[in-house]
């Protein structure tokens, strides 16, 4: 994602979660959501490139990225939730000119909107270190990495089913 509003130098908000807490929250997200996030954050792939690589729709990529930002919210409020939604939407290749105008109107409507959007940008920056830990080993680059059944990979499940079927028919 590109820098939108914050200058390079910024102050940390005391309400933000620490890196360890962010990592815990990220690990609780579904595996496919983690994969989409890591492809974007670590490999810097666009939403369109992620959608193509994983053979999913761009709206699905957008929804997954929204889930990541919502999980990273230290405190949920209407403004922070809307700011996270706008932040993700602004990165989408499907955003229209009228949506950009709507965003600007939302941003200018109240001072807390601007503050919430800046906090969202800062939150995004603070997700880099936990993302590096979460993506250790580059597991997320595998096409099948986001598919799991209760933490057990589909490949392992299919292998077990095949072994049982062979044993049954022998």
Short mmCIF file of C-alpha atoms in Angstrom, two decimals:
data_model
loop_
_atom_site.label_atom_id
_atom_site.label_comp_id
_atom_site.label_asym_id
_atom_site.label_seq_id
_atom_site.Cartn_x
_atom_site.Cartn_y
_atom_site.Cartn_z
CA UNK A 1 0.00 0.00 0.00
CA UNK A 2 1.19 3.47 -0.63
CA UNK A 3 1.63 6.29 1.82
CA UNK A 4 -1.53 8.37 1.76
CA UNK A 5 -1.50 11.17 4.32
CA UNK A 6 1.06 10.74 7.09
CA UNK A 7 4.48 12.36 6.83
CA UNK A 8 7.46 10.05 7.29
CA UNK A 9 8.00 11.26 10.83
CA UNK A 10 5.08 10.49 13.12
CA UNK A 11 4.29 10.08 16.77
CA UNK A 12 3.15 6.80 18.24
CA UNK A 13 -0.28 6.75 19.78
CA UNK A 14 -0.26 5.30 23.28
CA UNK A 15 -3.52 3.49 22.52
CA UNK A 16 -1.87 1.39 19.80
CA UNK A 17 -1.25 -2.28 20.43
CA UNK A 18 2.30 -3.53 20.86
CA UNK A 19 3.92 -5.75 18.24
CA UNK A 20 3.36 -8.88 20.33
CA UNK A 21 -0.35 -8.16 20.73
CA UNK A 22 -0.63 -7.44 17.01
CA UNK A 23 1.08 -10.72 16.18
CA UNK A 24 -1.33 -12.63 18.42
CA UNK A 25 -4.31 -10.99 16.73
CA UNK A 26 -2.90 -11.67 13.26
CA UNK A 27 -2.35 -15.35 14.11
CA UNK A 28 -6.03 -15.65 15.06
CA UNK A 29 -7.12 -14.63 11.56
CA UNK A 30 -8.02 -17.34 9.03
CA UNK A 31 -5.03 -18.67 7.11
CA UNK A 32 -6.21 -17.25 3.75
CA UNK A 33 -6.60 -13.79 5.31
CA UNK A 34 -3.06 -14.05 6.68
CA UNK A 35 -1.79 -15.12 3.27
CA UNK A 36 -3.44 -12.19 1.47
CA UNK A 37 -2.10 -9.78 4.09
CA UNK A 38 1.46 -11.12 3.86
CA UNK A 39 1.51 -11.10 0.07
CA UNK A 40 0.49 -7.45 0.19
CA UNK A 41 2.56 -6.30 3.15
CA UNK A 42 5.77 -8.30 2.70
CA UNK A 43 5.86 -8.96 -1.04
CA UNK A 44 4.14 -5.65 -1.86
CA UNK A 45 1.76 -7.25 -4.33
CA UNK A 46 -1.22 -5.19 -5.42
CA UNK A 47 -4.76 -6.35 -4.73
CA UNK A 48 -5.12 -7.28 -8.42
CA UNK A 49 -1.88 -9.30 -8.39
CA UNK A 50 -2.95 -11.15 -5.23
CA UNK A 51 -6.37 -11.89 -6.69
CA UNK A 52 -4.77 -13.31 -9.82
CA UNK A 53 -2.13 -15.29 -7.95
CA UNK A 54 -4.61 -16.90 -5.56
CA UNK A 55 -7.42 -17.14 -8.12
CA UNK A 56 -9.85 -15.17 -5.97
CA UNK A 57 -11.83 -12.03 -6.69
CA UNK A 58 -10.50 -8.55 -5.99
CA UNK A 59 -13.44 -7.89 -3.63
CA UNK A 60 -12.33 -10.94 -1.61
CA UNK A 61 -8.81 -9.54 -1.35
CA UNK A 62 -10.26 -6.22 -0.23
CA UNK A 63 -12.47 -7.93 2.38
CA UNK A 64 -9.50 -9.91 3.74
CA UNK A 65 -7.37 -6.78 4.03
CA UNK A 66 -10.23 -5.09 5.87
CA UNK A 67 -10.30 -8.01 8.32
CA UNK A 68 -6.60 -7.49 9.02
CA UNK A 69 -7.01 -3.80 9.79
CA UNK A 70 -10.09 -4.47 11.93
CA UNK A 71 -8.10 -7.06 13.91
CA UNK A 72 -5.36 -4.50 14.45
CA UNK A 73 -7.69 -1.85 15.85
CA UNK A 74 -6.71 -1.07 19.44
CA UNK A 75 -10.17 0.37 20.14
CA UNK A 76 -13.15 0.07 17.85
CA UNK A 77 -15.24 3.11 17.15
CA UNK A 78 -17.39 4.16 14.23
CA UNK A 79 -14.64 6.50 13.00
CA UNK A 80 -11.84 3.94 13.28
CA UNK A 81 -13.90 1.26 11.56
CA UNK A 82 -14.80 3.62 8.72
CA UNK A 83 -11.18 4.79 8.44
CA UNK A 84 -9.98 1.19 8.10
CA UNK A 85 -12.60 0.54 5.42
CA UNK A 86 -11.58 3.66 3.52
CA UNK A 87 -7.88 2.85 3.84
CA UNK A 88 -8.42 -0.56 2.25
CA UNK A 89 -10.82 0.73 -0.39
CA UNK A 90 -8.36 3.41 -1.49
CA UNK A 91 -5.84 0.65 -2.28
CA UNK A 92 -8.29 -1.24 -4.48
CA UNK A 93 -7.86 -1.07 -8.25
CA UNK A 94 -11.66 -0.92 -8.50
CA UNK A 95 -12.05 2.41 -6.68
CA UNK A 96 -13.88 5.04 -8.68
CA UNK A 97 -13.40 8.78 -8.89
CA UNK A 98 -16.73 9.33 -7.15
CA UNK A 99 -15.61 7.08 -4.27
CA UNK A 100 -12.45 9.18 -3.91
CA UNK A 101 -14.65 12.27 -3.71
CA UNK A 102 -16.85 10.52 -1.11
CA UNK A 103 -13.71 9.70 0.88
CA UNK A 104 -12.57 13.32 0.81
CA UNK A 105 -16.01 14.44 2.00
CA UNK A 106 -15.95 11.88 4.81
CA UNK A 107 -12.44 12.98 5.80
CA UNK A 108 -13.44 16.66 5.88
CA UNK A 109 -16.75 16.07 7.70
CA UNK A 110 -15.24 15.81 11.19
CA UNK A 111 -11.82 16.23 12.82
CA UNK A 112 -12.07 12.72 14.33
CA UNK A 113 -12.24 11.27 10.81
CA UNK A 114 -8.87 12.73 9.92
CA UNK A 115 -7.41 11.55 13.22
CA UNK A 116 -8.85 8.04 12.70
CA UNK A 117 -7.45 7.86 9.18
CA UNK A 118 -4.00 8.93 10.34
CA UNK A 119 -4.18 6.34 13.12
CA UNK A 120 -5.08 3.71 10.52
CA UNK A 121 -2.06 4.64 8.41
CA UNK A 122 0.16 4.40 11.47
CA UNK A 123 -1.40 1.07 12.41
CA UNK A 124 -0.61 -0.20 8.90
CA UNK A 125 3.03 0.83 9.30
CA UNK A 126 3.18 -0.87 12.70
CA UNK A 127 2.05 -4.15 11.14
CA UNK A 128 5.34 -4.64 9.26
CA UNK A 129 7.33 -6.20 12.11
CA UNK A 130 4.54 -8.62 13.17
CA UNK A 131 4.03 -9.47 9.48
CA UNK A 132 7.69 -10.43 9.15
CA UNK A 133 7.32 -12.76 12.15
CA UNK A 134 4.05 -14.21 10.86
CA UNK A 135 5.51 -14.80 7.40
CA UNK A 136 8.69 -16.45 8.67
CA UNK A 137 9.65 -19.24 6.30
CA UNK A 138 7.64 -17.69 3.44
CA UNK A 139 4.84 -20.25 3.84
CA UNK A 140 2.36 -17.73 2.48
CA UNK A 141 3.92 -17.78 -0.99
CA UNK A 142 2.58 -21.29 -1.64
CA UNK A 143 -0.72 -21.30 -3.54
CA UNK A 144 -2.22 -23.90 -1.17
CA UNK A 145 -1.00 -22.17 2.00
CA UNK A 146 -4.29 -20.42 2.66
CA UNK A 147 -6.37 -23.58 2.50
CA UNK A 148 -6.71 -25.42 5.77
CA UNK A 149 -9.17 -27.49 7.70
CA UNK A 150 -8.87 -26.80 11.40
CA UNK A 151 -5.15 -26.15 11.10
CA UNK A 152 -4.57 -29.37 9.14
CA UNK A 153 -3.59 -28.82 5.54
CA UNK A 154 -5.85 -30.16 2.85
CA UNK A 155 -2.95 -32.13 1.38
CA UNK A 156 -2.46 -33.98 4.67
CA UNK A 157 -6.18 -34.65 4.92
CA UNK A 158 -6.33 -35.99 1.36
CA UNK A 159 -3.28 -38.16 1.97
CA UNK A 160 -4.85 -39.65 5.09
CA UNK A 161 -8.11 -40.27 3.24
CA UNK A 162 -6.23 -42.00 0.40
CA UNK A 163 -4.30 -44.17 2.87
CA UNK A 164 -7.52 -45.19 4.59
CA UNK A 165 -9.20 -45.94 1.26
CA UNK A 166 -6.28 -48.11 0.13
CA UNK A 167 -6.29 -49.94 3.47
CA UNK A 168 -10.05 -50.43 3.24
CA UNK A 169 -9.95 -51.92 -0.26
CA UNK A 170 -6.92 -54.17 0.41
#
